[in-house]
Coordinates of C-alpha atoms in Angstrom, one line a residue:
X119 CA -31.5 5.6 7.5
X120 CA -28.0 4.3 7.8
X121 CA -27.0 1.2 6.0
X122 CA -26.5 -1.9 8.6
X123 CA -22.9 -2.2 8.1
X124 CA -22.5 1.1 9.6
X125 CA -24.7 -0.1 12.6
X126 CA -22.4 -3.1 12.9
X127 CA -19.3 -1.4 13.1
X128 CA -20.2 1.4 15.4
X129 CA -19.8 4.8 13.2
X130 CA -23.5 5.1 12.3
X131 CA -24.0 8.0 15.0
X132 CA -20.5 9.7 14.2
X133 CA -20.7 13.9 13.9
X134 CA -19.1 13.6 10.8
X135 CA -22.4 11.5 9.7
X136 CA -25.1 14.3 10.3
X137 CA -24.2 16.2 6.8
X138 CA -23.8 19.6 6.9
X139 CA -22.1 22.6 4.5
X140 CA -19.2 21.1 2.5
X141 CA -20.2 17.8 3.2
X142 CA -19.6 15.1 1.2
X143 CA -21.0 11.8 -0.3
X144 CA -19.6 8.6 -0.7
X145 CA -20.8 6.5 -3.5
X146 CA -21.2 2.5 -3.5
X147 CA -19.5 2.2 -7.4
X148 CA -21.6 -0.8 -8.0
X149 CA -24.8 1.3 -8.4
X150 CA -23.6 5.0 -8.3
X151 CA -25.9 5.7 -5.0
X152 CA -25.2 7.2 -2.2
X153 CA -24.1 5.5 0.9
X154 CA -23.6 8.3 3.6
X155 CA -22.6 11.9 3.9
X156 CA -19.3 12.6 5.7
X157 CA -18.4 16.2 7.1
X158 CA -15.1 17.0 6.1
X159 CA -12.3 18.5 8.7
X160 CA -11.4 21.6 8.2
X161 CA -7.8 23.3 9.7
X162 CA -9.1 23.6 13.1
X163 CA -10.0 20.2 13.3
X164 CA -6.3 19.6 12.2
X165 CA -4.5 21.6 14.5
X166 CA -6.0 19.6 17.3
X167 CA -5.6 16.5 16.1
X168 CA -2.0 17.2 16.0
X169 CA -2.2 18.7 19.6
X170 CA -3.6 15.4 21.0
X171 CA -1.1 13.6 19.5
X172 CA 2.1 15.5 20.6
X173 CA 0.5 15.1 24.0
X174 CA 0.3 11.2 23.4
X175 CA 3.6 11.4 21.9
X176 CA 5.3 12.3 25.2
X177 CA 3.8 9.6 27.6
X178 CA 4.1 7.2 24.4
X179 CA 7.2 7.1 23.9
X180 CA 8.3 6.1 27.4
X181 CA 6.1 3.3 27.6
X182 CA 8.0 0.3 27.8
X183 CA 7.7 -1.5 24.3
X184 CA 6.5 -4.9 25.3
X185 CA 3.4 -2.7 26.9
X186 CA 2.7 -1.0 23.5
X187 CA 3.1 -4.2 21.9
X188 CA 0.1 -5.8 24.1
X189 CA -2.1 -2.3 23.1
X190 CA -1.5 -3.7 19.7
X191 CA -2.5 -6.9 20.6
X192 CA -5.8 -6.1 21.3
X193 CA -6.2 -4.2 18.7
X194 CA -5.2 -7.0 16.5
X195 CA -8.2 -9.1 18.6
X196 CA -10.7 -6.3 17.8
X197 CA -9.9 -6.3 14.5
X198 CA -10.4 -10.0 14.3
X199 CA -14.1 -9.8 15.8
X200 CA -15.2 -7.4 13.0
X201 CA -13.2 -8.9 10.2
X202 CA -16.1 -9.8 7.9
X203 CA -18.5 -7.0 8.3
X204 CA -15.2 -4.4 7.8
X205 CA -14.4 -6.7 4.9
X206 CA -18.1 -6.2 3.6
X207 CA -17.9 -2.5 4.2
X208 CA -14.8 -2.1 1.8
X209 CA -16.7 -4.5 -0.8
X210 CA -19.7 -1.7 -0.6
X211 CA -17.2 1.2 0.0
X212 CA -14.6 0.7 -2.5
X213 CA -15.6 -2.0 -4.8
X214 CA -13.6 -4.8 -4.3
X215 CA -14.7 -8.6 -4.0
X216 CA -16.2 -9.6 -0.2
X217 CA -13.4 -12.4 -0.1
X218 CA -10.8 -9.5 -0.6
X219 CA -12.3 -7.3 1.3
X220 CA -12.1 -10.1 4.3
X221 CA -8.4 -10.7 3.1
X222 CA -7.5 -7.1 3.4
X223 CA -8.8 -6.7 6.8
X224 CA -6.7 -10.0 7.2
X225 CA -4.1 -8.0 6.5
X226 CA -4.2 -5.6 9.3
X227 CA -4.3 -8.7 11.6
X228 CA -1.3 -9.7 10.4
X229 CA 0.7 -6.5 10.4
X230 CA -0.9 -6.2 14.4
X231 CA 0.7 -9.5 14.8
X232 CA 4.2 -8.9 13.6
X233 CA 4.1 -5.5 15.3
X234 CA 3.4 -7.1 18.7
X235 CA 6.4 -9.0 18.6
X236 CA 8.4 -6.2 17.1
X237 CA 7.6 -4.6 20.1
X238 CA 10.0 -6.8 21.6
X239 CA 12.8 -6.7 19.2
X240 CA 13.9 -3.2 18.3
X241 CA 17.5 -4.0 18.0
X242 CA 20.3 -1.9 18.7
X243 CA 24.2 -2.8 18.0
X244 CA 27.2 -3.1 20.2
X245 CA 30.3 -2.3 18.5
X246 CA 33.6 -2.2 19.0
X247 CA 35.7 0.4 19.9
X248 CA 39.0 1.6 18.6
X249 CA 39.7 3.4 22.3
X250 CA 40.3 1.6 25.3
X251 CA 38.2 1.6 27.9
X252 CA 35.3 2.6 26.0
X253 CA 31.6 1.2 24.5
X254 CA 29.8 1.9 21.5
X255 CA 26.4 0.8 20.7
X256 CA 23.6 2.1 19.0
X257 CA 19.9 1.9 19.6
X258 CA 16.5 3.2 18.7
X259 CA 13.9 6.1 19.8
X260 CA 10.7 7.2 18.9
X261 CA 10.3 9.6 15.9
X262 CA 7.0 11.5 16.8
X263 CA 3.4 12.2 15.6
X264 CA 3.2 10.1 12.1
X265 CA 1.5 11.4 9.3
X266 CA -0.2 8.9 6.9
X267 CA -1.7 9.9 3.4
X268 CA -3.8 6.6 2.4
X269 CA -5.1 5.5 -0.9
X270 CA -8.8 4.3 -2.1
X271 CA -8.0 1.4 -2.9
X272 CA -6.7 -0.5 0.2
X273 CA -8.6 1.9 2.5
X274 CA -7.7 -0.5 5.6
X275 CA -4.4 -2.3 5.0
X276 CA -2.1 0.1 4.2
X277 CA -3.2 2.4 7.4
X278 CA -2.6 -1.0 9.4
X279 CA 0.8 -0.9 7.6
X280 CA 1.6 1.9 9.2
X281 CA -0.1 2.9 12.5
X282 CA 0.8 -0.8 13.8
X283 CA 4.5 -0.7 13.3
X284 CA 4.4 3.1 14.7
X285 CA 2.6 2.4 17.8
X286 CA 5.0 -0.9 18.8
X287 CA 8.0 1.6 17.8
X288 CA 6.2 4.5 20.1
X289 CA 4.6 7.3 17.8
X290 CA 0.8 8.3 17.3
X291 CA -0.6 8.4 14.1
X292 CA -2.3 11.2 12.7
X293 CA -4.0 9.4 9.2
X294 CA -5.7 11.5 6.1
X295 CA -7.6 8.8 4.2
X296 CA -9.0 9.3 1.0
X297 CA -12.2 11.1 0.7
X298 CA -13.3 8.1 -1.6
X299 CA -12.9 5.7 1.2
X300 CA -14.1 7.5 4.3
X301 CA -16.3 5.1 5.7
X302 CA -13.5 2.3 5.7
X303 CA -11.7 5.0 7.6
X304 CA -13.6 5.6 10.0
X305 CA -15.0 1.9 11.2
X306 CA -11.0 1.2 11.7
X307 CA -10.5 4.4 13.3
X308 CA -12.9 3.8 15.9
X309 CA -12.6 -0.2 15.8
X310 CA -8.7 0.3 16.6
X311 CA -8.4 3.7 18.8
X312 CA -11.8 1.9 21.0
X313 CA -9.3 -1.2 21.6
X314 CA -6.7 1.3 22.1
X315 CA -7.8 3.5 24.8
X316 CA -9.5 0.2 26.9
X317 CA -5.8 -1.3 26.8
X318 CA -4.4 1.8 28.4
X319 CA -2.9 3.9 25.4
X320 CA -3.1 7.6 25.5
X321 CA -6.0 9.5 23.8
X322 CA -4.4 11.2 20.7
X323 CA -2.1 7.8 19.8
X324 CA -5.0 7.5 16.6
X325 CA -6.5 10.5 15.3
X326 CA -8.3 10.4 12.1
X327 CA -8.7 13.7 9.5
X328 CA -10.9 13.4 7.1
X329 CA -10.1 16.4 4.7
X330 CA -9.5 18.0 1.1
X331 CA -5.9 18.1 0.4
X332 CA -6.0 22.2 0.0
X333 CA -7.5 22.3 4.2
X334 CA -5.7 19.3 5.2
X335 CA -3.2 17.5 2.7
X336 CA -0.9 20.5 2.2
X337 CA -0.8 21.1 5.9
X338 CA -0.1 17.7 7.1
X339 CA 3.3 17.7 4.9
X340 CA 4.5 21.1 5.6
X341 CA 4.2 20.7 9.2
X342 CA 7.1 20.4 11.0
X343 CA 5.8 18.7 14.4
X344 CA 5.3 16.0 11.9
X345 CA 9.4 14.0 11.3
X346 CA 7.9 11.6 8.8
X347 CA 4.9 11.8 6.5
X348 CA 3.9 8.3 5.2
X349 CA 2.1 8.9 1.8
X350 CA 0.5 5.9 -0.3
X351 CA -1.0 7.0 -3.9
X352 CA -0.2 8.3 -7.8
X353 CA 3.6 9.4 -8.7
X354 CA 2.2 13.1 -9.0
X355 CA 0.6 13.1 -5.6
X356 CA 4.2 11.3 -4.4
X357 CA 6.1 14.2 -6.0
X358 CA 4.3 16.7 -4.4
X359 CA 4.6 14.8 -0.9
X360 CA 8.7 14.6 -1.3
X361 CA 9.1 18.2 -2.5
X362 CA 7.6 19.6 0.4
X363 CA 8.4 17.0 3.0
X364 CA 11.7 17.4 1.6
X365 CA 11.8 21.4 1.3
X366 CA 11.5 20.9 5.3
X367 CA 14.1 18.2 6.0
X368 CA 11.6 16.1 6.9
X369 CA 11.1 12.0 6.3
X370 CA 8.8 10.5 3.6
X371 CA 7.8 7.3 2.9
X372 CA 6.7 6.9 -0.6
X373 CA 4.2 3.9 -1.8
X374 CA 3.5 5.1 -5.7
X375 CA 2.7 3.5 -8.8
X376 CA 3.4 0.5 -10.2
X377 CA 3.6 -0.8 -13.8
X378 CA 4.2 -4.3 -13.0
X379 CA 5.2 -6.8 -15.9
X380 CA 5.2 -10.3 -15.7
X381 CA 7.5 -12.5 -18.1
X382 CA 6.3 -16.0 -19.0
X383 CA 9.2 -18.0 -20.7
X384 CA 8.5 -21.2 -22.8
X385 CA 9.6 -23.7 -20.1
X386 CA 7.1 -22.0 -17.5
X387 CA 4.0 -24.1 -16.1
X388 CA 1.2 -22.7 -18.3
X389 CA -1.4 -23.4 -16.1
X390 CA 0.0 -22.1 -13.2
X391 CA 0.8 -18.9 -15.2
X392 CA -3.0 -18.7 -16.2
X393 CA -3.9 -18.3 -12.5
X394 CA -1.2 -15.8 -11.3
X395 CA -2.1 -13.7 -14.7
X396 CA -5.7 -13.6 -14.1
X397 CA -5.8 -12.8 -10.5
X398 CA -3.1 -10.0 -11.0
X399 CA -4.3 -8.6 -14.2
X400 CA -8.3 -8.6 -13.0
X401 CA -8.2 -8.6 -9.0
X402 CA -9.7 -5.7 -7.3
X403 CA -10.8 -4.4 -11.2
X404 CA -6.7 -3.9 -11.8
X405 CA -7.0 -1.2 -9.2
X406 CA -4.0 -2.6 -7.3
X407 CA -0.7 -0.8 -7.2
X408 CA 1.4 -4.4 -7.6
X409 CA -1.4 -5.5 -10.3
X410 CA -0.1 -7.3 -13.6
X411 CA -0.1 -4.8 -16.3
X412 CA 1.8 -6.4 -18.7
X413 CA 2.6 -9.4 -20.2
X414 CA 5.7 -10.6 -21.6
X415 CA 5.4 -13.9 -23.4
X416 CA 7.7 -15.5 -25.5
X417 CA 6.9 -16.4 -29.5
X418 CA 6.6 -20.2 -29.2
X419 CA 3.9 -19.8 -26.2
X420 CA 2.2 -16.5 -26.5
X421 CA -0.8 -17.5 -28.7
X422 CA -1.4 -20.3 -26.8
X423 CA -1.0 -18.8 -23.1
X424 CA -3.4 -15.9 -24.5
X425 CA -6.3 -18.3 -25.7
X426 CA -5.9 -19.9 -21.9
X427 CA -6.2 -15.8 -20.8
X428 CA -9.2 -15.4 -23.3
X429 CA -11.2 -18.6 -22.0
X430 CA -10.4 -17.4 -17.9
X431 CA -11.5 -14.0 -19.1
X432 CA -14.9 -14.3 -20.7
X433 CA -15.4 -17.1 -17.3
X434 CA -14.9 -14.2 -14.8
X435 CA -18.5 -13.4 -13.2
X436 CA -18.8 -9.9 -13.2
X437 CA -21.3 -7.8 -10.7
X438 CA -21.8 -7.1 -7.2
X439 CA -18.5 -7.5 -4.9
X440 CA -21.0 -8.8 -1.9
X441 CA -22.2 -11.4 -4.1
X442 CA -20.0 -14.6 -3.4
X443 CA -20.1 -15.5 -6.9
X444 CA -18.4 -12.8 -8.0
X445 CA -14.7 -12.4 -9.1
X446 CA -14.6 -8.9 -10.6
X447 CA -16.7 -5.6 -8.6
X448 CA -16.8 -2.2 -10.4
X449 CA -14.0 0.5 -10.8
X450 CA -13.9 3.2 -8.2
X451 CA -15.9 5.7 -10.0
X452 CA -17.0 7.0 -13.3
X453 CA -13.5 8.7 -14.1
X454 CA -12.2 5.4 -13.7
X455 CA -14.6 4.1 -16.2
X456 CA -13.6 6.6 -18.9
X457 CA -9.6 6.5 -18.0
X458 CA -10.1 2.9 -18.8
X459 CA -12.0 3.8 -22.5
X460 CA -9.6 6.3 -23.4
X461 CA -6.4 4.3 -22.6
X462 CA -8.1 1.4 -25.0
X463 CA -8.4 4.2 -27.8
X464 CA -5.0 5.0 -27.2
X465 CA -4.0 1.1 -27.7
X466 CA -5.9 1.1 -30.8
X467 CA -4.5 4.3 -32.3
X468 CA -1.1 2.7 -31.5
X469 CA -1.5 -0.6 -33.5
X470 CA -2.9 -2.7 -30.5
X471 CA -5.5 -5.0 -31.0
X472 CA -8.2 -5.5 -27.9
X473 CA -8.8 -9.5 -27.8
X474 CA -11.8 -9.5 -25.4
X475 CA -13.0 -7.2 -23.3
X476 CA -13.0 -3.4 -23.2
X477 CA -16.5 -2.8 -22.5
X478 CA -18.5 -0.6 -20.8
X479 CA -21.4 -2.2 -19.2
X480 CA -25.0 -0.6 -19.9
X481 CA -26.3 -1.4 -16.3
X482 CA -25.8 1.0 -13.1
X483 CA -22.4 1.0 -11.5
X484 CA -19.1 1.2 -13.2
X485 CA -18.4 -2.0 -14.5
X486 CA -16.6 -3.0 -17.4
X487 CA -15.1 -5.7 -19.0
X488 CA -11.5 -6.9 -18.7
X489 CA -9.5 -6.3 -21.6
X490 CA -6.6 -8.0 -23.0
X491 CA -4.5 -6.0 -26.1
X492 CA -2.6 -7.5 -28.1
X493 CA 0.7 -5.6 -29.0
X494 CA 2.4 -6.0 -32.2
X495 CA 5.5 -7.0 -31.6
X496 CA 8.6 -4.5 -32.5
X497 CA 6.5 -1.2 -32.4
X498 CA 6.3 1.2 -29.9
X499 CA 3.9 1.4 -27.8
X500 CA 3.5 4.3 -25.4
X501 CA 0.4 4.2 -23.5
X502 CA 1.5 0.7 -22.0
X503 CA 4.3 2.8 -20.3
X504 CA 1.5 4.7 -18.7
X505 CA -0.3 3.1 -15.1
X506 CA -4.0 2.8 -16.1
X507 CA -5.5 2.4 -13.1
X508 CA -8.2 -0.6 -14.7
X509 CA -8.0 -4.4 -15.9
X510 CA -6.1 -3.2 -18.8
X511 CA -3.1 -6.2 -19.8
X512 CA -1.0 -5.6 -22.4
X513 CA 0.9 -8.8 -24.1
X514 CA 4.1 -8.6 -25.8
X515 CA 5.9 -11.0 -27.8
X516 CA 9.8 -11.7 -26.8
X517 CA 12.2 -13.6 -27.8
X518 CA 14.2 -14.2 -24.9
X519 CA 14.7 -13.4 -21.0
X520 CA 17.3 -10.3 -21.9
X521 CA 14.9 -8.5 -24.1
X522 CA 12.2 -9.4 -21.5
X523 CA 14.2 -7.9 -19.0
X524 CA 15.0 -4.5 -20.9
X525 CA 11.4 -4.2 -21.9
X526 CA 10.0 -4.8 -18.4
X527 CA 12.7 -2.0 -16.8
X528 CA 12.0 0.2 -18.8
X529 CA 9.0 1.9 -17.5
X530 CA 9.3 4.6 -15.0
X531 CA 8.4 2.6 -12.1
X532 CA 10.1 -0.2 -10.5
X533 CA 7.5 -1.5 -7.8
X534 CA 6.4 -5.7 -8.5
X535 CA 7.6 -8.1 -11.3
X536 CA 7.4 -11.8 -11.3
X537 CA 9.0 -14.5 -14.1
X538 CA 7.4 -18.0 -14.8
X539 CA 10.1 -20.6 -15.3
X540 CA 11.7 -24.0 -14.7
X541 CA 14.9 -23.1 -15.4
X542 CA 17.1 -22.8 -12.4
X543 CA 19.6 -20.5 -14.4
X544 CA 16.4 -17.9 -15.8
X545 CA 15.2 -17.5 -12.7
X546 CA 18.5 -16.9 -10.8
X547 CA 19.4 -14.4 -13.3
X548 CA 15.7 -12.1 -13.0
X549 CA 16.8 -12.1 -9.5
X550 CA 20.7 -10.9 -9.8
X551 CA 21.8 -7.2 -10.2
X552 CA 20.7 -7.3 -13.8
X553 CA 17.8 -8.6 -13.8
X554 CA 14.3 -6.6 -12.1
X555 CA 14.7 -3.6 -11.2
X556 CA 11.4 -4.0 -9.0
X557 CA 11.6 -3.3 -5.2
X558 CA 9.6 -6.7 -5.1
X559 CA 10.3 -9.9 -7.8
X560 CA 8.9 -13.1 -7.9
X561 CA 9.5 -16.1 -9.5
X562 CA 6.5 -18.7 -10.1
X563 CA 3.7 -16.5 -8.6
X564 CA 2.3 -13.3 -9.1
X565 CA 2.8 -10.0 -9.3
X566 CA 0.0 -9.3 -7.1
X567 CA -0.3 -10.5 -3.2
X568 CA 2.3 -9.3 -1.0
X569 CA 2.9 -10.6 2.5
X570 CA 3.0 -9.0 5.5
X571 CA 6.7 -10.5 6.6
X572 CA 8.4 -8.7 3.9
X573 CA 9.4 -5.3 3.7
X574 CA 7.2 -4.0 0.7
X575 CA 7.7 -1.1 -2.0
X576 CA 9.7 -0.1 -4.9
X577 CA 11.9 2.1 -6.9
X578 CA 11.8 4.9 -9.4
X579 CA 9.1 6.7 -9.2
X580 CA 7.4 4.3 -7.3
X581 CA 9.0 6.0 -4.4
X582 CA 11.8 4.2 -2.5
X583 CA 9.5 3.7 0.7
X584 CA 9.1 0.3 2.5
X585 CA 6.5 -0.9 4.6
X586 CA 5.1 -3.3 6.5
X587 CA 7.6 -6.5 7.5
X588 CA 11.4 -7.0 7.8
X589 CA 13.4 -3.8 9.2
X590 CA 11.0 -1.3 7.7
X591 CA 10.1 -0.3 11.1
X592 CA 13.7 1.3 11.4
X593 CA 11.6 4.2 9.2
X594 CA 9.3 5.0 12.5
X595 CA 12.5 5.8 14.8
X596 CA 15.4 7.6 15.1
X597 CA 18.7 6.1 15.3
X598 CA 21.4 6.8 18.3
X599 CA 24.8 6.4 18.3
X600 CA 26.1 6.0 21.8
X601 CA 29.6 6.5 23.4
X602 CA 30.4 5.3 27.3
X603 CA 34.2 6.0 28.7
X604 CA 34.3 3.6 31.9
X605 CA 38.4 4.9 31.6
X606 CA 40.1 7.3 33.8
X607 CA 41.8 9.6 30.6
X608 CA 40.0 10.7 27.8
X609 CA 41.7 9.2 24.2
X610 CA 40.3 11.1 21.3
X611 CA 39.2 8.7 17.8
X612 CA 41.6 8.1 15.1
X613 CA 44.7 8.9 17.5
X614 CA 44.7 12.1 17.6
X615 CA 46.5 14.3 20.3
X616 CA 45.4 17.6 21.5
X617 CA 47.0 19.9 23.9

């Protein structure tokens, strides 16, 4: 019998539900159990995906963009009608809390929202012309069929990210989700390409592959029909995406790790720090890219700003992500779970001291226990240069914005940073050209809890990409250059004469 959530959303009598060779299952990590079993795709299943989408691609892109923006719209409606028992689904699926489980889904409103106005805005330029009688202006076309490698751990949102801003800008979306999340997958596929096709889109603007990176990944990025592959997930999954991507002269859009520090100076609000910490250090079980990793205190507040952390910690109601009352679900998996142990070894073997935490629970699920290490301060410590993908923060003593600044660039990935401060000057200078190296830096919040209105992403290895708000759409077209002569002769640029 399928779970009710399934019934809810519509997917509960999907093929890829009925099992079958080389099926797999997909676990609920707070108790380790089954929840369905999901065929996989293999390459045939790929190949026509892709063939339904070219096909869309070519009555797609000459629909006027106000009219794809209004097929956005109502997906943006459906999505609102199903936001809590989607949200719910994720909190079984993946682990996180219900309330950000809600909020994710949220999310995808949001990005349906700006893309529907979007729809109406994809500026070109007029410029100037050095020749008489003669315009120049520049404007934008649709790319093509989208390919979009999605993570575990926002199994909704980041999709959203992506297939919204591609349909306004007029490309399908062909999307590879993680075989961890599938069910997430496929409630929004079905929730979104339903609304689609009754609003008038073509059938192959969504197509969903569910499939092992050797039948399906390795395709998907070598394939030429496809301009841009968007890929969200680890550095060494990112590198593999941009050397072949790149081998073909394709586009890639990178989301990768993140190591985020935050620095907390000695004039900062204390309290205020407490919260942003806690939430970015334990949210989602630390299995966010942006989460806070590490903390960067000075002397004359670290001790007390880690007894605040200590106290939120042991507070923090561990258990089942549906239950309201909780704040912290499980880790993704059992891997996850023993990642986390070994890393904490590693810390110790290093000199680091775990405060609280660090535990793995004896009850069924993979639940641990947020953990807070204490670093001593002037030795090196290497495994806090690594992204553990778990509630793992590490807090370092400094003794002044400059060091805090060297220590929290010099990891190999620049994705979110934040500084807590009062000081006009401190925070002005985190934010100049030598300050974060972070595609994303905050002062007085978090390093966790984007929004949707700016363009998000970062640098190093974290990849380069952007999604989501500002001009990141600019990634889903192609840019042309145009010249009109309205003249009776025909000048050539930069004066030159010939014949």
């Amino acid at each position: 019998m399928s779970h009710p959530l399934l019934e809810t959303l519509g997917i509960a009598n999907d093929p890829r539900l009925q099992g079958g060779p080389g099926a797999i299952d997909t676990i609920n990590p707070s108790t380790n159990e089954a929840i369905a079993s999901v065929a996989l795709d293999d390459a045939s299943a790929y190949e026509a995906a892709v063939g339904r989408s070219q096909a869309a691609f070519i009555k797609w892109r000459m629909t006027p963009g106000p009219v794809r923006g209004e097929v956005v719209r109502q997906i943006g409606l459906k999505l609102r009608e199903q936001i809590e028992p989607l949200g719910e689904l994720i909190a079984l699926e993946m682990g996180k809390i219900r309330a950000e489980g809600i909020g994710e889904v949220q999310e995808a409103v949001d990005i349906a929202d700006f893309a529907v106005g979007l729809s109406r805005q994809l500026y070109g330029l007029t410029i100037a012309s050095e020749r008489p009688e003669h315009r120049m202006m520049e404007q934008w076309h649709p790319l093509g069929p989208v390919g979009c490698i999605t993570a575990f751990n926002f199994p909704v949102a980041v999709w959203a990210w992506n297939a919204m801003l591609a349909a306004a800008c007029g490309d399908p979306v062909i999307w590879k989700p993680s075989l961890i999340s599938p069910l997430c997958a496929m409630a929004t596929h079905k929730l979104c390409n339903d609304a689609a096709m009754a609003a008038g889109a073509p059938d192959g603007l969504f197509e969903l592959v569910i499939g092992t990176d050797q039948e399906v990944g390795e395709r998907m990025i070598a394939d030429k029909r496809l301009p841009l592959i968007s890929a969200t997930g680890s550095c060494r999954m990112g590198k593999r995406v941009g050397e072949v991507v790149g081998g073909r002269l394709g586009r890639s859009l990178l989301e990768l790790g993140g190591n985020n520090a935050m620095i907390v100076l000695e004039d900062a609000d204390l309290e205020m720090a407490t919260r942003a910490i806690v939430f970015g250090a334990i949210g989602t079980c630390g299995q966010r890219c942006t989460s806070t990793r590490r903390l960067l205190a000075q002397d004359s507040i670290v001790d007390g700003l880690v007894d605040r952390l200590v106290k939120a910690y042991k507070s923090a109601t561990i258990g089942d992500p549906l239950d309201p009352g909780t704040l912290v679900g499980p880790l993704v998996n059992e891997q996850s779970v023993d990642a986390m142990m070994s890393a904490l070894d590693e810390a110790r073997q290093q000199g680091g001291e775990v405060i609280v935490g660090g535990e793995r629970l004896d009850r069924p699920g993979n639940f641990v226990t947020p953990a807070i290490v204490k670093v001593p301060k002037g030795k090196a410590f290497p495994v806090a240069a690594c992204e553990t993908f778990a509630p793992i923060l590490y807090v370092f003593a400094i003794d002044d914005l400059e060091q805090a600044i060297g220590m929290q660039n010099s990891v190999d990935q620049g994705l979110s940073s934040a500084v807590f401060t009062t000081n006009v000057l401190a925070a002005e200078r985190f934010l100049s050209p030598e300050g974060s190296d972070c595609g994303i830096a905050n002062v007085n919040i978090g390093t966790s809890g984007a929004e949707i209105g700016g363009a998000f992403g970062g640098e190093k290895e974290t990849g380069g990409g952007r999604e989501s708000g500002s001009d990141a759409w600019k990634a889903y077209m192609r840019r042309q250059t145009n010249t009109v002569n309205y003249g009776s002769s025909l000048p050539l640029a930069q004066g030159v004469v010939f014949g």
